[in-house]
Coordinates of C-alpha atoms and ligand atoms in Angstrom, one line a residue:
R26 CA -12.6 -8.4 -7.8
K27 CA -10.2 -6.7 -10.1
G28 CA -12.9 -3.9 -11.4
N29 CA -11.8 -1.6 -14.1
F30 CA -7.8 -2.5 -13.4
E31 CA -5.7 -5.2 -14.5
H32 CA -4.0 -6.3 -12.1
F33 CA -4.3 -6.2 -8.6
M34 CA -0.9 -3.8 -7.8
Q35 CA -2.8 -1.2 -10.6
K36 CA -5.9 -1.4 -8.1
E37 CA -4.1 -1.0 -4.3
I38 CA -2.0 1.7 -6.0
H39 CA -5.5 3.8 -7.2
E40 CA -6.9 2.5 -3.9
Q41 CA -4.8 4.6 -1.8
P42 CA -6.9 7.2 -0.8
D43 CA -10.0 5.4 0.7
S44 CA -7.3 2.9 2.6
L45 CA -5.9 6.0 3.9
T46 CA -9.1 7.2 5.2
M47 CA -10.2 4.4 6.3
T48 CA -7.4 4.0 8.3
M49 CA -7.5 6.8 9.8
R50 CA -11.9 6.8 10.4
G51 CA -12.1 7.4 14.2
R52 CA -9.3 8.1 14.3
L53 CA -7.7 11.7 13.8
I54 CA -11.1 13.3 16.5
R55 CA -10.9 17.5 14.9
G56 CA -13.3 19.3 17.6
G57 CA -15.1 22.7 16.4
E58 CA -13.0 25.7 15.2
Q59 CA -10.2 26.6 18.6
K60 CA -10.8 22.7 20.0
A61 CA -8.7 20.5 20.6
K62 CA -8.2 18.2 18.1
G63 CA -5.9 14.8 18.8
I64 CA -5.8 11.3 17.7
L65 CA -7.4 8.3 19.3
L66 CA -6.0 4.7 19.6
G67 CA -8.1 2.2 21.3
G68 CA -5.8 -0.3 21.7
L69 CA -2.9 1.7 23.0
K70 CA -5.3 3.7 25.7
D71 CA -4.2 1.6 28.0
H72 CA -1.0 0.9 27.6
L73 CA 0.5 4.4 26.2
K74 CA 2.2 6.3 29.7
T75 CA 4.3 3.4 29.8
M76 CA 4.5 3.4 26.4
R77 CA 5.7 7.7 27.0
R78 CA 8.1 5.6 30.1
S79 CA 9.5 4.0 28.0
R80 CA 14.0 3.8 27.4
R81 CA 13.9 3.0 23.8
I82 CA 10.9 2.5 20.2
L83 CA 12.2 0.0 18.8
F84 CA 11.0 -0.7 15.2
I85 CA 10.5 -4.3 14.5
G86 CA 9.5 -5.7 10.8
C87 CA 10.7 -7.2 6.7
G88 CA 10.9 -5.7 3.7
T89 CA 7.9 -3.2 2.7
S90 CA 6.7 -3.4 6.6
Y91 CA 9.8 -2.2 7.8
N92 CA 10.6 0.9 5.3
A93 CA 7.8 1.9 6.8
A94 CA 8.7 2.2 9.7
L95 CA 11.9 3.7 9.0
A96 CA 10.0 6.4 7.0
A97 CA 8.3 7.5 10.1
R98 CA 11.6 6.8 13.2
P99 CA 12.0 10.8 12.5
V100 CA 8.4 12.1 14.0
V101 CA 8.3 9.7 16.4
E102 CA 12.1 10.6 17.0
E103 CA 10.6 14.6 17.0
L104 CA 7.4 14.2 18.3
S105 CA 8.3 11.4 21.4
G106 CA 12.1 12.4 22.7
I107 CA 12.5 8.5 22.8
P108 CA 15.3 7.8 21.0
V109 CA 14.9 5.1 18.2
T110 CA 16.2 2.3 16.6
M111 CA 15.5 0.1 13.2
E112 CA 15.4 -3.0 12.7
I113 CA 14.9 -6.1 10.2
A114 CA 14.2 -8.5 11.4
S115 CA 15.6 -11.8 11.0
D116 CA 19.1 -9.5 12.3
L117 CA 18.0 -9.1 14.9
L118 CA 17.7 -12.6 15.9
D119 CA 20.6 -13.3 14.0
R120 CA 22.1 -11.0 17.1
Q121 CA 20.0 -11.8 19.7
G122 CA 20.3 -8.3 19.3
P123 CA 19.6 -6.7 23.4
I124 CA 16.2 -6.3 24.0
Y125 CA 15.4 -5.2 27.6
R126 CA 12.0 -4.6 30.0
E127 CA 12.0 -0.6 30.1
D128 CA 12.0 -1.3 25.4
T129 CA 8.5 -1.1 23.6
A130 CA 8.8 -3.1 20.9
I131 CA 6.7 -2.5 17.9
F132 CA 6.3 -4.9 15.2
V133 CA 4.7 -3.8 11.8
S134 CA 3.2 -6.3 9.7
Q135 CA 0.8 -6.3 6.6
S136 CA -0.1 -10.0 6.8
G137 CA 1.4 -10.2 10.6
E138 CA 2.4 -14.2 9.4
T139 CA 6.1 -13.2 9.1
A140 CA 7.8 -15.8 10.8
D141 CA 11.1 -14.0 11.2
T142 CA 8.9 -11.2 12.7
L143 CA 6.5 -12.7 14.5
Q144 CA 10.2 -14.9 16.2
A145 CA 11.6 -11.6 17.0
L146 CA 8.3 -11.3 19.0
E147 CA 8.6 -14.1 21.3
Y148 CA 11.5 -12.8 21.2
A149 CA 11.6 -9.2 22.5
K150 CA 8.1 -10.4 24.8
S151 CA 10.8 -13.5 26.3
N152 CA 13.1 -10.4 27.4
G153 CA 9.8 -9.1 28.8
A154 CA 9.7 -6.0 26.2
L155 CA 6.4 -4.3 25.6
C156 CA 4.9 -5.7 22.6
V157 CA 3.2 -3.7 20.2
G158 CA 1.8 -4.5 17.0
I159 CA 1.2 -3.0 13.5
T160 CA -0.7 -5.1 10.8
N161 CA -3.3 -5.4 8.2
T162 CA -4.7 -8.9 9.7
V163 CA -7.7 -8.5 12.3
G164 CA -6.0 -12.5 14.9
S165 CA -3.6 -12.8 12.9
A166 CA -0.5 -14.1 15.0
I167 CA 1.4 -10.8 15.3
A168 CA -1.7 -9.1 16.2
R169 CA -2.7 -12.1 18.5
G170 CA 1.0 -12.5 20.1
T171 CA 1.4 -8.4 20.7
H172 CA 0.1 -6.7 24.4
C173 CA -1.9 -4.1 22.0
G174 CA -1.8 -2.9 18.9
I175 CA -2.9 -1.0 15.9
H176 CA -5.1 -3.2 13.1
L177 CA -4.6 -0.3 9.4
N178 CA -7.4 -0.5 8.5
A179 CA -6.1 -0.6 5.4
G180 CA -8.8 -3.4 3.9
C181 CA -7.4 -6.4 2.3
E182 CA -4.0 -6.8 -0.2
I183 CA -3.6 -9.6 -2.6
G184 CA -1.7 -8.1 -4.9
V185 CA 2.0 -9.5 -3.0
A186 CA 4.0 -6.7 -4.0
S187 CA 3.4 -4.1 -0.9
T188 CA 1.0 -1.0 -1.9
K189 CA -1.8 0.4 -0.5
A190 CA -0.3 -1.1 2.9
Y191 CA 3.2 0.4 3.1
T192 CA 1.2 3.9 2.9
S193 CA -1.3 2.3 6.0
Q194 CA 1.4 1.3 8.0
I195 CA 2.8 5.2 7.3
A196 CA 0.5 7.3 8.9
V197 CA -0.7 4.5 11.3
I198 CA 2.9 5.6 12.9
V199 CA 2.3 9.3 12.9
M200 CA -0.3 8.8 14.7
L201 CA 1.6 6.7 17.1
A202 CA 3.7 9.7 17.1
L203 CA 1.0 12.3 17.5
A204 CA 0.0 10.2 20.4
L205 CA 2.9 10.1 22.0
G206 CA 4.0 13.7 22.0
D207 CA 1.6 15.2 24.6
D208 CA -2.1 15.0 26.0
S209 CA -2.7 18.8 24.8
L210 CA -2.2 18.6 21.2
S211 CA -3.8 20.9 20.4
T212 CA -1.1 23.8 22.0
Q213 CA 1.1 22.4 19.5
Q214 CA 2.1 24.2 16.1
R215 CA 3.6 21.5 14.6
P216 CA 1.1 18.7 15.6
N217 CA -1.4 20.9 14.6
A218 CA -0.6 21.1 11.4
I219 CA 0.3 17.3 11.4
M220 CA -3.1 17.1 12.4
D221 CA -4.3 19.3 9.4
N222 CA -2.4 17.6 7.0
L223 CA -3.5 14.2 7.9
Y224 CA -7.4 15.0 7.4
N225 CA -6.5 15.9 3.6
L226 CA -3.3 13.8 2.2
P227 CA -6.3 11.2 1.1
S228 CA -7.3 14.0 -1.6
K229 CA -3.4 15.1 -1.8
V230 CA -3.2 11.1 -3.0
R231 CA -5.7 11.5 -5.5
D232 CA -4.1 14.7 -6.9
V233 CA -0.4 12.5 -7.2
L234 CA -2.1 9.1 -8.8
K235 CA -2.6 11.5 -11.2
L236 CA 0.7 10.8 -12.3
D237 CA -0.3 7.7 -14.3
K238 CA -0.3 8.1 -17.7
D239 CA 3.7 10.3 -17.0
M240 CA 4.7 7.6 -14.8
K241 CA 3.6 5.5 -18.0
E242 CA 5.9 6.8 -20.0
L243 CA 8.7 7.3 -17.9
A244 CA 8.4 3.4 -18.0
A245 CA 8.5 2.8 -21.1
L246 CA 11.6 4.9 -21.2
L247 CA 13.0 3.0 -18.8
M248 CA 12.1 -0.6 -19.9
D249 CA 15.3 -2.2 -21.4
E250 CA 17.3 -0.3 -18.9
Q251 CA 19.8 -2.9 -16.3
S252 CA 20.1 -1.1 -13.3
L253 CA 18.2 1.7 -11.4
L254 CA 19.5 3.8 -8.7
V255 CA 17.2 6.5 -5.7
F256 CA 18.7 8.6 -3.8
G257 CA 16.9 9.9 -0.8
R258 CA 17.9 11.2 2.1
G259 CA 16.0 12.1 5.6
Y260 CA 12.1 11.6 6.2
N261 CA 12.4 10.6 2.2
Y262 CA 15.2 7.8 2.9
A263 CA 13.7 5.4 2.7
T264 CA 11.5 6.2 0.2
A265 CA 14.1 5.0 -1.5
L266 CA 14.6 1.7 -0.2
E267 CA 10.9 1.4 -1.1
C268 CA 11.2 2.6 -4.7
A269 CA 14.1 1.0 -5.6
L270 CA 12.8 -2.7 -3.5
K271 CA 8.7 -2.3 -5.2
V272 CA 10.8 -2.2 -9.0
K273 CA 12.9 -4.7 -8.3
E274 CA 10.8 -7.8 -7.0
V275 CA 7.7 -7.2 -9.9
S276 CA 9.6 -5.5 -12.7
L277 CA 12.8 -7.8 -12.0
M278 CA 15.1 -5.1 -12.8
H279 CA 17.4 -4.6 -10.3
A280 CA 17.8 -1.3 -8.5
E281 CA 19.2 0.4 -5.3
G282 CA 17.3 3.0 -3.2
I283 CA 20.8 4.6 -1.5
V284 CA 20.9 7.3 1.5
A285 CA 21.8 10.6 0.1
G286 CA 25.2 11.1 2.7
E287 CA 26.4 8.3 1.8
M288 CA 26.6 9.2 -2.1
K289 CA 31.0 10.4 -2.1
H290 CA 31.1 7.6 -0.1
G291 CA 31.2 4.5 -2.4
P292 CA 27.9 4.9 -4.9
L293 CA 29.2 7.9 -7.0
A294 CA 31.6 5.5 -8.6
L295 CA 28.3 4.0 -10.8
V296 CA 27.6 7.1 -12.2
D297 CA 28.0 7.5 -15.9
E298 CA 25.5 9.1 -18.5
T299 CA 24.4 5.6 -18.9
L300 CA 22.9 4.5 -15.5
P301 CA 18.8 6.5 -14.6
I302 CA 18.5 8.1 -11.1
I303 CA 16.1 9.3 -9.5
V304 CA 16.7 12.0 -7.3
I305 CA 13.9 12.6 -4.2
A306 CA 14.6 16.2 -3.6
T307 CA 10.6 17.5 -2.7
R308 CA 11.0 20.7 0.3
D309 CA 11.8 20.2 3.8
A310 CA 15.1 20.8 5.9
S311 CA 17.2 18.4 3.1
L312 CA 16.4 20.3 0.9
N313 CA 20.1 22.3 -0.1
K314 CA 21.7 18.9 0.5
Q315 CA 19.5 17.4 -2.1
Q316 CA 20.4 19.9 -4.9
S317 CA 24.1 19.9 -4.6
V318 CA 23.7 16.4 -4.9
I319 CA 22.1 16.6 -8.1
Q320 CA 24.6 18.7 -9.7
Q321 CA 27.4 16.5 -8.6
L322 CA 25.4 14.0 -10.1
K323 CA 25.0 16.1 -13.0
A324 CA 29.3 17.2 -12.5
R325 CA 30.1 13.2 -13.8
K326 CA 27.0 13.7 -16.9
G327 CA 24.2 11.8 -14.4
R328 CA 20.9 11.3 -16.1
L329 CA 19.1 12.1 -13.9
I330 CA 14.6 11.9 -13.1
V331 CA 14.8 14.5 -10.3
M332 CA 11.1 14.0 -8.2
C333 CA 10.3 17.9 -6.6
T334 CA 7.8 20.0 -5.5
E335 CA 5.5 20.8 -7.5
G336 CA 6.5 24.5 -9.1
D337 CA 10.3 23.5 -8.5
A338 CA 10.9 21.9 -11.5
E339 CA 12.7 25.3 -12.9
F340 CA 15.0 25.9 -9.4
M341 CA 16.2 22.6 -9.3
C342 CA 16.9 21.9 -12.6
P343 CA 18.0 25.3 -14.7
D344 CA 19.7 23.4 -17.3
R345 CA 16.8 21.4 -17.6
T346 CA 18.2 17.9 -18.6
C347 CA 16.5 16.2 -15.8
R348 CA 13.3 15.3 -16.0
I349 CA 11.3 16.5 -13.6
I350 CA 8.7 14.8 -11.3
E351 CA 6.6 17.2 -9.5
V352 CA 4.3 16.0 -6.5
P353 CA 1.9 18.0 -4.9
K354 CA 3.9 19.5 -0.8
V355 CA 1.7 18.1 2.6
H356 CA 3.6 18.4 5.9
D357 CA 7.5 16.8 5.7
C358 CA 6.7 14.1 7.2
L359 CA 3.9 12.8 5.7
Q360 CA 5.6 13.6 2.3
P361 CA 6.8 9.2 2.8
I362 CA 3.4 8.5 0.8
I363 CA 3.2 11.1 -1.5
N364 CA 6.4 10.7 -3.4
I365 CA 6.5 6.8 -3.4
V366 CA 3.0 6.6 -5.0
P367 CA 4.0 8.1 -8.9
L368 CA 7.0 5.6 -8.4
Q369 CA 4.8 2.5 -7.4
L370 CA 2.7 3.2 -10.9
L371 CA 6.7 3.1 -12.6
A372 CA 7.2 -0.2 -11.3
Y373 CA 4.4 -1.1 -11.8
H374 CA 4.1 -0.2 -15.3
L375 CA 7.8 -1.0 -16.0
T376 CA 6.0 -4.9 -15.2
V377 CA 3.4 -5.0 -17.2
F378 CA 6.2 -3.3 -20.0
R379 CA 8.7 -6.1 -19.3
G380 CA 6.1 -8.4 -19.1
F381 CA 6.6 -10.1 -16.1
N382 CA 3.6 -11.4 -14.1
V383 CA 3.5 -7.7 -11.4
D384 CA 0.4 -10.3 -9.1
Q385 CA 2.6 -12.4 -8.7
P386 CA 6.0 -11.9 -9.6
R387 CA 8.5 -15.2 -9.6
N388 CA 10.3 -16.5 -6.0
L389 CA 7.8 -14.3 -3.8
A390 CA 4.9 -14.7 -1.4
K391 CA 2.8 -12.8 -0.1
S392 CA 3.4 -14.0 3.5
V393 CA 6.5 -15.4 4.2
T394 CA 6.3 -18.1 7.6
T395 CA 9.1 -19.8 7.0
Q396 CA 12.8 -18.6 7.7
Ligands
F6R405 C1 7.1 -6.0 -0.8 C2 6.9 -6.9 0.4 C3 7.7 -6.9 1.0 C4 6.6 -7.9 2.2 C5 7.6 -8.7 3.8 C6 7.2 -8.7 5.1 O1 6.2 -5.6 -1.4 O2 5.2 -7.6 -0.3 O3 9.0 -6.9 1.1 O4 6.3 -6.0 3.4 O5 7.6 -9.8 2.9 O6 6.5 -9.3 5.7 P1 4.4 -8.8 5.6 O7 4.6 -6.8 5.8 O8 3.2 -9.4 5.8 O9 5.3 -8.9 7.7

């Protein structure tokens, strides 16, 4: 069942052009030239109006599923105009955080069985919120327990580390943002550009997968390190968290994802000439800020690996002291889907070099059904 691949995680990383195609099939509607384009999310059609009227959207999940919602949060805020809050399921339960009838609570879970997320769903339902499920498992407890939902259609994910479900979750939430935005999407430039970019996304993911060899080389360089920092911001704050989570859980190397705006508030103290640091600095509205982060890290002799947009290597690191990962450019809100792919490959190769179990990391289970 692994085909030409050695591990399920590797297979699932490489499957992403296809899993994304499946996720978008039948949902991204293209008319003829100059005709309306739109988003069709069948499972939500009776509830979109209520969602548009809600006072707040809450995303609730754990681990990678939480990170996926975090990656898509900016575009949901932008297109819906509704405030969005993020909740780690266990933390919401620990605090018994307030949830109201006017809220839409969106539960993101690959397995649809995660105990914390499921309990948070019961809690939100009992408080009267509209509950929406985004899962990859038809008939799962979360799919059954929510009022409505969207199925990921990413195909069965076997590796314990979630990879293709992550990119499909982001794609689904971007489509949800478009659907929430407006009925007359076709007349607006930005939603149109996002939809065009969604069409081309699988081929861009195919391109970025060509970095496999480079990521293997990078993994060989980093395999004996104790620790890795990953800086991201804006759309790619979640990419930093998700890269660190992947590296930690499969390669068993300590890694920390940091929102770059917090660098000066503590993490900068760690920087020296030995600790490897990945800085995600692909083109978007925060490029200038990330450039200045790179300069400040360089001033402290940081050992930098910079992820930038294709063609930007010279511009991002004129003195060529950084190692560069160049990735294809897509619409800013979809860039996290591209950017995570080489980092998934890095986590995979690190694990193989370090001799650990890729598909079943120590102490972890694919679906966490206990609290
Ligand atoms: C990381 C990973 C976990 C899960 C988390 C939630 O690769 O797989 O962090 O994302 O346990 O699981 P689901 O999405 O099934 O609710």
